mmCIF file of C-alpha atoms and ligand atoms in Angstrom:
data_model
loop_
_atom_site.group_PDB
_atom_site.id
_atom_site.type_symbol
_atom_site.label_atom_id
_atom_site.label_comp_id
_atom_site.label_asym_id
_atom_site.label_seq_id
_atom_site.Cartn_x
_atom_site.Cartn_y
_atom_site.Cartn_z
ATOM 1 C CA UNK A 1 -14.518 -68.411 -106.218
ATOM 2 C CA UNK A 2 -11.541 -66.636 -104.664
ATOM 3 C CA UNK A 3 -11.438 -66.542 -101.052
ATOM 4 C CA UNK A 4 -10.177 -63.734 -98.693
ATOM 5 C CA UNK A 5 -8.524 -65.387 -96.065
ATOM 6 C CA UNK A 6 -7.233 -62.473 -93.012
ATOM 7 C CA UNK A 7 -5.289 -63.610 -89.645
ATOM 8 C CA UNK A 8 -6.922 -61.491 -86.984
ATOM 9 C CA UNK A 9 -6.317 -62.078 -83.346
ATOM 10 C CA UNK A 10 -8.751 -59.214 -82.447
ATOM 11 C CA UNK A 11 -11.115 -56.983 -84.457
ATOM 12 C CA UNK A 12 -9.082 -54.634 -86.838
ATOM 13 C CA UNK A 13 -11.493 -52.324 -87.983
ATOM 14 C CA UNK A 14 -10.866 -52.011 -91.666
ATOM 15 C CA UNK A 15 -10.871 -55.560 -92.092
ATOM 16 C CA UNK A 16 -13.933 -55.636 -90.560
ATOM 17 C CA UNK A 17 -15.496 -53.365 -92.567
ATOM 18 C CA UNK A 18 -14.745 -55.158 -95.600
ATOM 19 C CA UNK A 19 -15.839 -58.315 -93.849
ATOM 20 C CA UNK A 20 -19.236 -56.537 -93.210
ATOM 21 C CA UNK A 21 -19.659 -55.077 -96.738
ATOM 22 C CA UNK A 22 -19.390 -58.510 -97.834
ATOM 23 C CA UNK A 23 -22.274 -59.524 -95.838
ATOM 24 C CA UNK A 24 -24.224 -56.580 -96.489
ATOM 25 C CA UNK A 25 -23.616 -57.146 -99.960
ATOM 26 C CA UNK A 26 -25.223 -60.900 -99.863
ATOM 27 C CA UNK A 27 -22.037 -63.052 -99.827
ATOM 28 C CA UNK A 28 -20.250 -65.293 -97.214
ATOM 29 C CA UNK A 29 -18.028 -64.470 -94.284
ATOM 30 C CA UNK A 30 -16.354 -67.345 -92.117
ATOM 31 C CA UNK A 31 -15.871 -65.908 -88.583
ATOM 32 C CA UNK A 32 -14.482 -67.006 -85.148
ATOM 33 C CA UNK A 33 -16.797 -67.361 -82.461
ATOM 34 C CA UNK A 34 -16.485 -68.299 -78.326
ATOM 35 C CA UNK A 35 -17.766 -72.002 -79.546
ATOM 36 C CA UNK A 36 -17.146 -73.117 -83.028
ATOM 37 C CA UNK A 37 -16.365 -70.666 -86.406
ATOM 38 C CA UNK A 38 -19.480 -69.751 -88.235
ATOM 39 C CA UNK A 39 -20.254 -69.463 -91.293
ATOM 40 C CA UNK A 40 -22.284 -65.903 -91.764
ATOM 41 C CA UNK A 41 -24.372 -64.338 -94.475
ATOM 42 C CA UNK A 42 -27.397 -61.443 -93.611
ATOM 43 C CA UNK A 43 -29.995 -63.682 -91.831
ATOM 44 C CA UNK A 44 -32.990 -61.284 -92.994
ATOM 45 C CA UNK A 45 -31.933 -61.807 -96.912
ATOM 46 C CA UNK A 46 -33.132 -64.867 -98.269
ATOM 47 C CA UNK A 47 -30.540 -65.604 -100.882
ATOM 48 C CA UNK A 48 -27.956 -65.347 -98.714
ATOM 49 C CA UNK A 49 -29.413 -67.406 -96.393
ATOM 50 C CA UNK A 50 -29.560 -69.903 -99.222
ATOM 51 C CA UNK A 51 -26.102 -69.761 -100.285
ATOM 52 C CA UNK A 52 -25.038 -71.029 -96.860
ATOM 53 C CA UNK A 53 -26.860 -74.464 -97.711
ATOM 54 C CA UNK A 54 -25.150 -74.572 -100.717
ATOM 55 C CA UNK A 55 -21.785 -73.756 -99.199
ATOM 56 C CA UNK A 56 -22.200 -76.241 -96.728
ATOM 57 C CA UNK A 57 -23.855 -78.268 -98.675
ATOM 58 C CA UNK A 58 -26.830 -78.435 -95.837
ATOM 59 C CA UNK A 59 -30.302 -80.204 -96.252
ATOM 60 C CA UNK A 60 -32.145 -76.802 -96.401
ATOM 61 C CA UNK A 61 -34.645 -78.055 -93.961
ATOM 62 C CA UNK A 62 -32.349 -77.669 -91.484
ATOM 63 C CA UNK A 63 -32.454 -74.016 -89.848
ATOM 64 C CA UNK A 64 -29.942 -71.842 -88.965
ATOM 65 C CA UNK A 65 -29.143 -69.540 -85.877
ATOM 66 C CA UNK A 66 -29.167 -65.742 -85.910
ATOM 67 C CA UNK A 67 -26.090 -63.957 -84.292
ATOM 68 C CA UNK A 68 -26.840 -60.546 -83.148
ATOM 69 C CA UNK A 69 -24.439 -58.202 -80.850
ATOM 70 C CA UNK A 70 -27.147 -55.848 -78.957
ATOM 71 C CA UNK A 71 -30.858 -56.804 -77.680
ATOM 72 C CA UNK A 72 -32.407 -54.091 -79.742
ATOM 73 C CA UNK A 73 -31.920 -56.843 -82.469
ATOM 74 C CA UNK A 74 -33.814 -59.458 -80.883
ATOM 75 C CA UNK A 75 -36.661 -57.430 -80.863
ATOM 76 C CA UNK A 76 -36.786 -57.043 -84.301
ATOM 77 C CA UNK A 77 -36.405 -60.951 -84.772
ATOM 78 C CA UNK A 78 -39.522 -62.524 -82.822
ATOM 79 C CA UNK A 79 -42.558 -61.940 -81.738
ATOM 80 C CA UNK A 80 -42.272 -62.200 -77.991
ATOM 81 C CA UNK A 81 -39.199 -62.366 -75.336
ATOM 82 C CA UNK A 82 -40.590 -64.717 -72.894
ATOM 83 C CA UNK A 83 -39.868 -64.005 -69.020
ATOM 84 C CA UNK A 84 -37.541 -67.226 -68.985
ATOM 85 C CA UNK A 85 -36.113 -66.405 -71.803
ATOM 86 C CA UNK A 86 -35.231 -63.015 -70.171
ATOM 87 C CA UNK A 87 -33.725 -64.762 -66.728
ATOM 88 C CA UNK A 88 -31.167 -67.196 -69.229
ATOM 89 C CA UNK A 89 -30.437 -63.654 -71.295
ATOM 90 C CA UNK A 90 -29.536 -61.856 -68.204
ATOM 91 C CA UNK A 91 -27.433 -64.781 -66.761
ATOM 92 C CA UNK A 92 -25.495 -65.892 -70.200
ATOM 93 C CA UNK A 93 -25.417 -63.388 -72.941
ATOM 94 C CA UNK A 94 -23.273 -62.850 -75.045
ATOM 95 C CA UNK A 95 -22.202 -66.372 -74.381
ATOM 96 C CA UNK A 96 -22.522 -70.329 -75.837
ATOM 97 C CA UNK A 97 -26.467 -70.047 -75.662
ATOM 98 C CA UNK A 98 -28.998 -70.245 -78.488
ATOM 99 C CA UNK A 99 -32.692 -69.429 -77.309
ATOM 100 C CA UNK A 100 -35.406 -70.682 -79.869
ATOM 101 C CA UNK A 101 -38.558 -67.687 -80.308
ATOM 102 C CA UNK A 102 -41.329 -67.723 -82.110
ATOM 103 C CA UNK A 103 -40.085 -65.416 -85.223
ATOM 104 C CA UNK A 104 -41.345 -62.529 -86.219
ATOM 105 C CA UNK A 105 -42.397 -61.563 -90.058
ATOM 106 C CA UNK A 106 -38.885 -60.159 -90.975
ATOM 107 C CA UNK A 107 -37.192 -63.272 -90.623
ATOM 108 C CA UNK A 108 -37.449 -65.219 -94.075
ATOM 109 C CA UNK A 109 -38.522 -68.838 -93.731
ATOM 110 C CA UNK A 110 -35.365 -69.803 -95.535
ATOM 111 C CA UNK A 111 -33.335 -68.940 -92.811
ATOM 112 C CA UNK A 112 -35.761 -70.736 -90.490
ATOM 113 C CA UNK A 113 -35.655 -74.193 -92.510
ATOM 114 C CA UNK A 114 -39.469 -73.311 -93.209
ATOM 115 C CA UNK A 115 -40.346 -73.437 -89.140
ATOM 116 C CA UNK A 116 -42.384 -70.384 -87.732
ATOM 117 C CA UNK A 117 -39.483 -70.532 -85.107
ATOM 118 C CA UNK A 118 -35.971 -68.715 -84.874
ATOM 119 C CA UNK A 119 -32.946 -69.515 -82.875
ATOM 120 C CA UNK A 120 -30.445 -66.250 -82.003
ATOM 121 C CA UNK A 121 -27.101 -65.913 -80.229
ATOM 122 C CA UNK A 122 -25.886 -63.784 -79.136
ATOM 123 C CA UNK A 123 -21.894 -64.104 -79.371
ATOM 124 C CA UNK A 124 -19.242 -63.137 -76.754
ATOM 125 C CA UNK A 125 -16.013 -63.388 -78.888
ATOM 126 C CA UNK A 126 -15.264 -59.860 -79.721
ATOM 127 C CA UNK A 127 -14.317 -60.554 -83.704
ATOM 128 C CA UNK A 128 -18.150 -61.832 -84.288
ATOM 129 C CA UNK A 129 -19.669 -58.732 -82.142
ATOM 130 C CA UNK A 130 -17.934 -56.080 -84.142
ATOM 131 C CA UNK A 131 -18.844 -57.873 -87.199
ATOM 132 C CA UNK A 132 -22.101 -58.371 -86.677
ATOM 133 C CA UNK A 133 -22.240 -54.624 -85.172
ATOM 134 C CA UNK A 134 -20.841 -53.143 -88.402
ATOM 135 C CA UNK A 135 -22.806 -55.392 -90.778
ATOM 136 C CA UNK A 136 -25.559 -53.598 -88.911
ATOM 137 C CA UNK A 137 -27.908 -56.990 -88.982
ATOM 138 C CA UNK A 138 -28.499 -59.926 -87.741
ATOM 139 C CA UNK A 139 -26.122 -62.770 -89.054
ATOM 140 C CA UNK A 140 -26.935 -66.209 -90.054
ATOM 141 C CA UNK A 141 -24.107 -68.664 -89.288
ATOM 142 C CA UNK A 142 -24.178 -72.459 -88.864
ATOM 143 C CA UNK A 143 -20.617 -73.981 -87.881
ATOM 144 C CA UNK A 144 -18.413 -73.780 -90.763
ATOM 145 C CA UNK A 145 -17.902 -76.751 -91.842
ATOM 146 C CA UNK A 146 -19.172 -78.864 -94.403
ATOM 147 C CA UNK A 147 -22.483 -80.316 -93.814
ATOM 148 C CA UNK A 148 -21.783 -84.134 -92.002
ATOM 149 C CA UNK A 149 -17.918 -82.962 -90.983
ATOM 150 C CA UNK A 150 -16.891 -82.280 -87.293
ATOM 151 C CA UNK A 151 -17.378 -78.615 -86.305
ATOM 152 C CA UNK A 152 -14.306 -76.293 -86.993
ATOM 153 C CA UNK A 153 -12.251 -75.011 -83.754
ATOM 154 C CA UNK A 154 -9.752 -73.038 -85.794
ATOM 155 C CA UNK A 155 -8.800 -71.357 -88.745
ATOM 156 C CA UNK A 156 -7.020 -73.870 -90.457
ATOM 157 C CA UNK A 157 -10.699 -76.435 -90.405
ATOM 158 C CA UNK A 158 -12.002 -73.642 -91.916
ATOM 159 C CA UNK A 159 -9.520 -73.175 -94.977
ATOM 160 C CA UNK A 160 -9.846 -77.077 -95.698
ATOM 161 C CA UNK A 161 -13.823 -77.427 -95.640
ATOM 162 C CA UNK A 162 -14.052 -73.404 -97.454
ATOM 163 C CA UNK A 163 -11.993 -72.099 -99.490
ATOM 164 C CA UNK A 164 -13.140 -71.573 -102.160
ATOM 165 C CA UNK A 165 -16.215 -71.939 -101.580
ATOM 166 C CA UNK A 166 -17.107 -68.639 -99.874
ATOM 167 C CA UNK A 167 -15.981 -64.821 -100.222
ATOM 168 C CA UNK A 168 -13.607 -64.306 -97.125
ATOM 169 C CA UNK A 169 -12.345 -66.488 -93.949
ATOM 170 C CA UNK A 170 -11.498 -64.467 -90.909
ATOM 171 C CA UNK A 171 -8.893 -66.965 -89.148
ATOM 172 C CA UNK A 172 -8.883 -65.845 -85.416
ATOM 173 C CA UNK A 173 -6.762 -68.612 -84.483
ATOM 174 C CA UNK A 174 -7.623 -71.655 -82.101
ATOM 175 C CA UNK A 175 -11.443 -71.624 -80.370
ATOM 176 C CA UNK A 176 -11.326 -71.812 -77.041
ATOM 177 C CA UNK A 177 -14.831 -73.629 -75.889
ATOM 178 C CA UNK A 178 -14.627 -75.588 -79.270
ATOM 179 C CA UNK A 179 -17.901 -77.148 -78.756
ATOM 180 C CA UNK A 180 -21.017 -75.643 -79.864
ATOM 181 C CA UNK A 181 -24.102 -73.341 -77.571
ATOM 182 C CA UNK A 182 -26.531 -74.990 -75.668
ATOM 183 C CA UNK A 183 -29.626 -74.131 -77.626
ATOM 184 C CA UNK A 184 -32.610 -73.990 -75.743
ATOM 185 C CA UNK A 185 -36.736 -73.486 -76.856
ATOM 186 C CA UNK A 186 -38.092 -71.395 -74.776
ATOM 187 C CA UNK A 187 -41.476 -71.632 -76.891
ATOM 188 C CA UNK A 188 -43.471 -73.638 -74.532
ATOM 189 C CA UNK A 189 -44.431 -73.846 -71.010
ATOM 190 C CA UNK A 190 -40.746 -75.580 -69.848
ATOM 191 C CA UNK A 191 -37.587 -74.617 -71.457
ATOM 192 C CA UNK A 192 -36.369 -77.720 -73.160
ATOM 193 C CA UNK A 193 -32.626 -78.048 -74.085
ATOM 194 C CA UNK A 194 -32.576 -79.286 -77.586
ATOM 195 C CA UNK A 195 -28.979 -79.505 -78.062
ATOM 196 C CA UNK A 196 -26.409 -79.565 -74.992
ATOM 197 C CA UNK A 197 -23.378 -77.589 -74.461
ATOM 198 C CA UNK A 198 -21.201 -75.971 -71.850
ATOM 199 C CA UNK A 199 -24.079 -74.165 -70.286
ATOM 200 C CA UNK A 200 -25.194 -77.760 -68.923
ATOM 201 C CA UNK A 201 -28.617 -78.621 -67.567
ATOM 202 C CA UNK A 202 -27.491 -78.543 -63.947
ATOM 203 C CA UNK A 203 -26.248 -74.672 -64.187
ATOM 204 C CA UNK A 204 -29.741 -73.913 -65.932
ATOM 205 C CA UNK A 205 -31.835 -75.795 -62.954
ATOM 206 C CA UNK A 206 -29.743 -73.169 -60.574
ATOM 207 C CA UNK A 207 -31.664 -70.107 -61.890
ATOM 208 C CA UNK A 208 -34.703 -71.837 -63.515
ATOM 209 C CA UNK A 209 -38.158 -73.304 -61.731
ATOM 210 C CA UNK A 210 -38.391 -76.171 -64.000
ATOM 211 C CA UNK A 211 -35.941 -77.400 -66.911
ATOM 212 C CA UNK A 212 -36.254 -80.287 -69.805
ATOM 213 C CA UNK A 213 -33.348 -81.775 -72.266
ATOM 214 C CA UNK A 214 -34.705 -83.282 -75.558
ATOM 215 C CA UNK A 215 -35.480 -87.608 -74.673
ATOM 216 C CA UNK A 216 -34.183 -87.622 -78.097
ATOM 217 C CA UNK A 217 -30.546 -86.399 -77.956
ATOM 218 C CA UNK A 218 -28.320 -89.608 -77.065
ATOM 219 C CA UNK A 219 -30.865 -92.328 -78.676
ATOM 220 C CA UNK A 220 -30.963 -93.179 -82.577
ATOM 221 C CA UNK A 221 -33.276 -90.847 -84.627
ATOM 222 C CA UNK A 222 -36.053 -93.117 -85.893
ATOM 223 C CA UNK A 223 -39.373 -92.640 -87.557
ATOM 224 C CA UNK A 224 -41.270 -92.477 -83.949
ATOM 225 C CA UNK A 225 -38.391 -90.061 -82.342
ATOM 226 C CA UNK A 226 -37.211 -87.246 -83.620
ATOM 227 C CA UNK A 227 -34.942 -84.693 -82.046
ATOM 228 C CA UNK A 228 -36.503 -81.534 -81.725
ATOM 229 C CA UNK A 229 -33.520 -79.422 -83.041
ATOM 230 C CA UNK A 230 -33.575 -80.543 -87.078
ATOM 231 C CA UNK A 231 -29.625 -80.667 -87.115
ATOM 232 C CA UNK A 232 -30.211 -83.041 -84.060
ATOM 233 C CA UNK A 233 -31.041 -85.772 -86.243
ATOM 234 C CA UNK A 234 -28.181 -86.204 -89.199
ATOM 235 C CA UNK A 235 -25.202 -88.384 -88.532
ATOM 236 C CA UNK A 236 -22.842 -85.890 -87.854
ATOM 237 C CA UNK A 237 -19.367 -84.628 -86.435
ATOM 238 C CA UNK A 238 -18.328 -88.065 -88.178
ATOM 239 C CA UNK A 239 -15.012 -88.707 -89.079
ATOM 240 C CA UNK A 240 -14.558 -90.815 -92.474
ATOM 241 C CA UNK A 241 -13.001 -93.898 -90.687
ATOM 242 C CA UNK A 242 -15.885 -96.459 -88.600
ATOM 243 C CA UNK A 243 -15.664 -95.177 -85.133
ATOM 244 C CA UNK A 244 -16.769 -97.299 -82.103
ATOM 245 C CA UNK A 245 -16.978 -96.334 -78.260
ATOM 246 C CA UNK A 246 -16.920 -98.384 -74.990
ATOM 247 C CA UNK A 247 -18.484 -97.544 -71.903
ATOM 248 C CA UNK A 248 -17.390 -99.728 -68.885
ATOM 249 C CA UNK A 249 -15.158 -99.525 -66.045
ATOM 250 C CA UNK A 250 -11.667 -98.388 -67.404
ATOM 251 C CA UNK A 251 -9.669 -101.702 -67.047
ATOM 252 C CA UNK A 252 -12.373 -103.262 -68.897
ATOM 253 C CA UNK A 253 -12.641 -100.731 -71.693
ATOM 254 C CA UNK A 254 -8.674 -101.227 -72.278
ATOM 255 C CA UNK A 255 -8.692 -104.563 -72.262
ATOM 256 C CA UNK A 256 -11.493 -104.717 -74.787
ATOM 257 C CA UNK A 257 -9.783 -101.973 -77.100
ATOM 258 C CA UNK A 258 -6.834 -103.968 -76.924
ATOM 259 C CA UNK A 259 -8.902 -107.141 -78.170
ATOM 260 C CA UNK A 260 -10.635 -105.343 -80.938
ATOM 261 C CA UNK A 261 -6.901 -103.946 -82.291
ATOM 262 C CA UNK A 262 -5.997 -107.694 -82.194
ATOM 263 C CA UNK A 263 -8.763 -108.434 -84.540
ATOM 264 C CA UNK A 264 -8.449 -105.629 -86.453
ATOM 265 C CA UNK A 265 -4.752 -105.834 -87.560
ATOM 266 C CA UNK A 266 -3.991 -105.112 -91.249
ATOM 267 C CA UNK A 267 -6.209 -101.736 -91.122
ATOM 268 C CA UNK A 268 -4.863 -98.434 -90.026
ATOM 269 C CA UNK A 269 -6.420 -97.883 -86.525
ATOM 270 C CA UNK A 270 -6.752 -95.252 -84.250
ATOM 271 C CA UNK A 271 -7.594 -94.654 -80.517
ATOM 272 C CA UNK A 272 -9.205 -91.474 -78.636
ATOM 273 C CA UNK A 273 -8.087 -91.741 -75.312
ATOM 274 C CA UNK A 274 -7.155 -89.475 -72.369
ATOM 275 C CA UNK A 275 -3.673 -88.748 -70.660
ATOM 276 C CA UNK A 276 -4.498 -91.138 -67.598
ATOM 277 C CA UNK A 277 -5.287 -93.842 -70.115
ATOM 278 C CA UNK A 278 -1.880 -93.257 -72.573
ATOM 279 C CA UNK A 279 0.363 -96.015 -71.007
ATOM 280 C CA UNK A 280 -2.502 -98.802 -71.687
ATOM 281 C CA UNK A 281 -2.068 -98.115 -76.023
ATOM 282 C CA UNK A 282 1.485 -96.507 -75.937
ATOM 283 C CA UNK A 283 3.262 -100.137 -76.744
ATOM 284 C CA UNK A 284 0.869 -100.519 -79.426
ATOM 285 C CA UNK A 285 2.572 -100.282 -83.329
ATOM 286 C CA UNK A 286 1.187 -98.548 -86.070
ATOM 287 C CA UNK A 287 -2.070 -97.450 -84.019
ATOM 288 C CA UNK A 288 -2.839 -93.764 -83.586
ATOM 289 C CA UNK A 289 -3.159 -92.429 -80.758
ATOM 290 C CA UNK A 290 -4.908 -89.012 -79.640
ATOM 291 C CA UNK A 291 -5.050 -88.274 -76.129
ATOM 292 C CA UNK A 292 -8.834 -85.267 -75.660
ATOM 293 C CA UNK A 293 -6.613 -84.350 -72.575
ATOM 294 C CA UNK A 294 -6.756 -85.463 -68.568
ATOM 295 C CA UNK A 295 -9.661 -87.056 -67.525
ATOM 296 C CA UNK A 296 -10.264 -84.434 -64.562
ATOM 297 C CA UNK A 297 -10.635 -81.476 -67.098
ATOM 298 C CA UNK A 298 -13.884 -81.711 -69.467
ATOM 299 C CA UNK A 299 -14.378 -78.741 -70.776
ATOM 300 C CA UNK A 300 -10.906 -79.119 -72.483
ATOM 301 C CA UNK A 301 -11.933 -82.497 -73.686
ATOM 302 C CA UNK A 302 -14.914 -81.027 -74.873
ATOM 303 C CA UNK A 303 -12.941 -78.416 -76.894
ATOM 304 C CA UNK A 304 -10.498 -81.034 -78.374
ATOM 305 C CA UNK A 305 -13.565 -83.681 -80.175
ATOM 306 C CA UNK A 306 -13.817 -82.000 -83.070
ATOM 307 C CA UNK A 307 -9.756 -81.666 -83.705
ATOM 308 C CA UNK A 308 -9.640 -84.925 -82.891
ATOM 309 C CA UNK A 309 -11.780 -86.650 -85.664
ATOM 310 C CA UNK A 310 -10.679 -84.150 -87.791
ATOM 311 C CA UNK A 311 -6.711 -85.345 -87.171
ATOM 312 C CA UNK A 312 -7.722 -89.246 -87.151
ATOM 313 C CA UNK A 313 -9.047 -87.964 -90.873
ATOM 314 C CA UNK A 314 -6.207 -86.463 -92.112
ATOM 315 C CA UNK A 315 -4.080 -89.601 -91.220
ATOM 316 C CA UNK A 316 -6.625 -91.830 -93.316
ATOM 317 C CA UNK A 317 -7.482 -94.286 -89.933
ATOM 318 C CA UNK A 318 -10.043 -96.789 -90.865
ATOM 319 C CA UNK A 319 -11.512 -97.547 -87.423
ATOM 320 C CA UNK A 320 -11.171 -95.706 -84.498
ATOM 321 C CA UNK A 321 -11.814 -97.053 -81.136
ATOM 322 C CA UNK A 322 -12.677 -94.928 -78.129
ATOM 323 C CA UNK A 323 -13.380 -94.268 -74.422
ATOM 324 C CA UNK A 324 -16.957 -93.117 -73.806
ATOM 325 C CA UNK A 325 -17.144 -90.561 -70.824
ATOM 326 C CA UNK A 326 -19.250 -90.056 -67.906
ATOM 327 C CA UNK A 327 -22.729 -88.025 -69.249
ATOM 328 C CA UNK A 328 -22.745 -85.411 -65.797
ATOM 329 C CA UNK A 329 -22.256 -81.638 -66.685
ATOM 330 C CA UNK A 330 -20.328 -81.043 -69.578
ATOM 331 C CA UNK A 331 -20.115 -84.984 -69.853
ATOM 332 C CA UNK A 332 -23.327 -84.817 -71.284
ATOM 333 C CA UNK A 333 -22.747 -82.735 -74.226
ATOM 334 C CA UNK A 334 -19.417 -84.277 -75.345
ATOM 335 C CA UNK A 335 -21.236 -87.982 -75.028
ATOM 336 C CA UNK A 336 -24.027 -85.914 -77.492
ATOM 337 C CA UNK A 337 -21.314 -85.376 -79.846
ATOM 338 C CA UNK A 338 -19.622 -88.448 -79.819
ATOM 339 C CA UNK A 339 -22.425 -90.862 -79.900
ATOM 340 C CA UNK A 340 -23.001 -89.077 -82.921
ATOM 341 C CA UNK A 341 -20.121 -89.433 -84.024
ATOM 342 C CA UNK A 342 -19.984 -92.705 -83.940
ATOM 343 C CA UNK A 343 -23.415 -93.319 -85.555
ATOM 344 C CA UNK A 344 -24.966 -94.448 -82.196
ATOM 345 C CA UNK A 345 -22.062 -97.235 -82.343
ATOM 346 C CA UNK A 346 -21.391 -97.342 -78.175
ATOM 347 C CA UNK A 347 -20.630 -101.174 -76.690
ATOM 348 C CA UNK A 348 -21.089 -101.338 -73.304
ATOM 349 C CA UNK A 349 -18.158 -103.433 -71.309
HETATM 350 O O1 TXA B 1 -22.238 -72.482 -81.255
HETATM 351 C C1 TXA B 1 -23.041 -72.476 -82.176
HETATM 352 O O2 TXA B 1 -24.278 -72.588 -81.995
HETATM 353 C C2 TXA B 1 -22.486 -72.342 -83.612
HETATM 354 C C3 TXA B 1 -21.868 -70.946 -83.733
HETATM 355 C C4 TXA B 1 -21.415 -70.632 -85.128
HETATM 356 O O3 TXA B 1 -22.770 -69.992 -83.260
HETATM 357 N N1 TXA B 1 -23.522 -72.531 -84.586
HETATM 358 C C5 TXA B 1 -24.038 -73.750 -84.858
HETATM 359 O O4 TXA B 1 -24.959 -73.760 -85.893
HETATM 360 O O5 TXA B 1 -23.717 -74.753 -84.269
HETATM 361 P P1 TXA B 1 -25.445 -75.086 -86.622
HETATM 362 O O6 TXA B 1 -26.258 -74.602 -87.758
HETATM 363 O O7 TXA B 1 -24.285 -75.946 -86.932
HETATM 364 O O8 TXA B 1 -26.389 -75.772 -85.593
HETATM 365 C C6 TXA B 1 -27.617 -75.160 -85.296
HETATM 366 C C7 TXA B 1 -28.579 -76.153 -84.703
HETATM 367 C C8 TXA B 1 -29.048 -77.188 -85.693
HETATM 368 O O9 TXA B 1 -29.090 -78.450 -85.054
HETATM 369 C C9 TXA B 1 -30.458 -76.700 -86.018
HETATM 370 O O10 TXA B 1 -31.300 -77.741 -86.412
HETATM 371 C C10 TXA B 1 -30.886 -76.065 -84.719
HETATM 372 O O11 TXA B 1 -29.722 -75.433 -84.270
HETATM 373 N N2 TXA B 1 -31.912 -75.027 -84.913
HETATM 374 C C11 TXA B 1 -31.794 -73.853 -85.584
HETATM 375 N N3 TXA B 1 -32.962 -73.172 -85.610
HETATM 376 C C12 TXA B 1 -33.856 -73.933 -84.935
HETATM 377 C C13 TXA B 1 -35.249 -73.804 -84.626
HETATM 378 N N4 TXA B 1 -35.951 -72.744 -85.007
HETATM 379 N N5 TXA B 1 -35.831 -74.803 -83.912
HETATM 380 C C14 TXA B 1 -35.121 -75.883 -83.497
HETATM 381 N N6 TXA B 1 -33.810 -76.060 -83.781
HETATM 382 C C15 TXA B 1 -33.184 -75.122 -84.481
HETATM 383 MG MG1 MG B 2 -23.154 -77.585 -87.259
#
């Protein structure tokens, strides 16, 4: 398949209409949004929605969030709006925040991974609200990348895990959150954070009564636990080379890195580090270093994960060492990430 790839920095609005006749015609559309790119078809047509799995190539039990750009649509996609689920609207839409409904009959179960649930978003970054406005629908979009790869944060991920694969990419440059929505169920008597993000648990216990997180986000999936978000529970955002992570007090975590490069010498190694920690590896030969950024800034460590794993990739590293971070605020959702990542692979110093 031949795909359209357009440079946009904001909407243009005939390439956005061609974007949306794609959609409305069934096929594919890659599109920037305020947290990762997505990767859109119509969420209310059933082959698209399958075409996405294949794409990707997704487990098709795992469901995928609706993107809408006005709250008419939400209407039309579940049953009930919830008087929670109202409060976290008003506060943080558009924005990174997926609320789980129980889904109305429109909504085909392929979309939906076969659950009687839906999860919508609705978007802030102006290129996915005038497409989804012109497409006139709701749009299904999981990240766009290939199903197991980190999450794409620009155009470029994009082009390597899709083209040719789908009918257009709309490269809007660089993402600035980089990290995926906080996607919340707001189906039972406490809203319950299945999946964290930059709206963190401690800014939702500000405007809410009473709020849970999933037990099951930071341990190993196994037969007994089960993350409540599907997605929650593949190894994921993983990088082809072994990656392990150490959490200790920061002298001890170098030292140990520098041990484990010692008995590791022969492969191609790298290390994920921050720009306090740079002088402990700099002397080091033939390791690769990546630096998420200072220490004192998380949310742009948060945004630079996925470009990370995705670089130590590209330069074929075998095993990757790495610095685990504290899990308050934002903490929280990059340890999520990593520890997946790293296939649950954390040593504690
Ligand atoms: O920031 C984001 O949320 C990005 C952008 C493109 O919007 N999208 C995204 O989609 O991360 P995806 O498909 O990569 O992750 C969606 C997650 C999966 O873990 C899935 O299992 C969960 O949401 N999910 C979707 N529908 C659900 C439902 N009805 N109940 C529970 N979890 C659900
Ligand atoms: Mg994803």
């Amino acid at each position: 398949m031949l795909t359209t790839i357009i440079r946009m920095d904001e909407p243009e609005d005939e390439r956005i209409e061609e974007a949306a006749e794609i959609i409305k015609n069934g096929g594919l559309v890659a599109f920037p949004t305020e947290t990762v790119y997505g990767l859109g078809a119509n969420g209310l047509n059933a082959d698209a929605a399958m075409k996405i799995y294949s794409a990707k190539g997704r487990p098709s039990d795992n469901p995928l969030i609706i993107h809408i750009s006005n709250l008419d649509m939400l209407e039309d996609l579940v049953k009930e709006v919830p008087k929670v689920a109202k409060k976290l609207i008003e506060e943080f839409w558009p924005g990174p925040m997926t609320l789980i409904f129980k889904k109305s009959d429109i909504v085909p179960s392929q979309t939906t991974g076969g659950l009687d649930t839906v999860a919508v978003r609705f978007p802030k970054h102006p290129i996915a609200q005038a497409l989804i406005e012109k497409a006139g629908v709701g749009i299904a979009a999981p990240s766009a990348n290939l199903s197991g790869r980190p999450s794409p944060t620009c155009g470029f991920h994009v082009i390597e895990d899709m083209n040719g694969r789908i009918d257009m990419i709309i490269d809007g440059g660089k993402i600035e959150m980089g990290l995926e929505s906080t996607i919340i169920d707001v189906t039972g008597e406490v809203p319950t954070i299945l999946r964290p993000g930059f709206i963190t648990q401690e800014m939702l216990e500000d405007i809410l009564d009473e709020v849970k997180t999933d037990g099951g986000l930071l341990k190993k999936p196994d037969k007994d636990f089960r993350p409540k978000a599907p997605g929650m529970k593949y190894r994921h955002y993983a990088p082809k080379a072994e990656f392990i992570m150490f959490r200790g007090e920061s002298k001890k975590v170098e030292e140990r890195i520098l041990s484990e490069v010692q008995k590791n010498l022969g492969k191609k190694i790298g290390i994920m580090t921050v720009d306090e920690h740079m002088n402990y590896f700099e002397n080091l030969e033939d390791v690769e270093l990546i630096s998420l950024g200072s220490i004192s800034d998380e949310k742009k460590i948060a945004s630079n994960i996925f470009d990370a794993l995705r670089r130590f990739d590209s330069m074929d590293v075998e095993i990757i060492f790495g610095e685990a971070f504290s899990q308050e605020n934002i903490g929280f959702a990059i340890m999520n990430r990593l520890t997946k990542a790293a296939g649950y692979n954390i040593i504690d110093v």
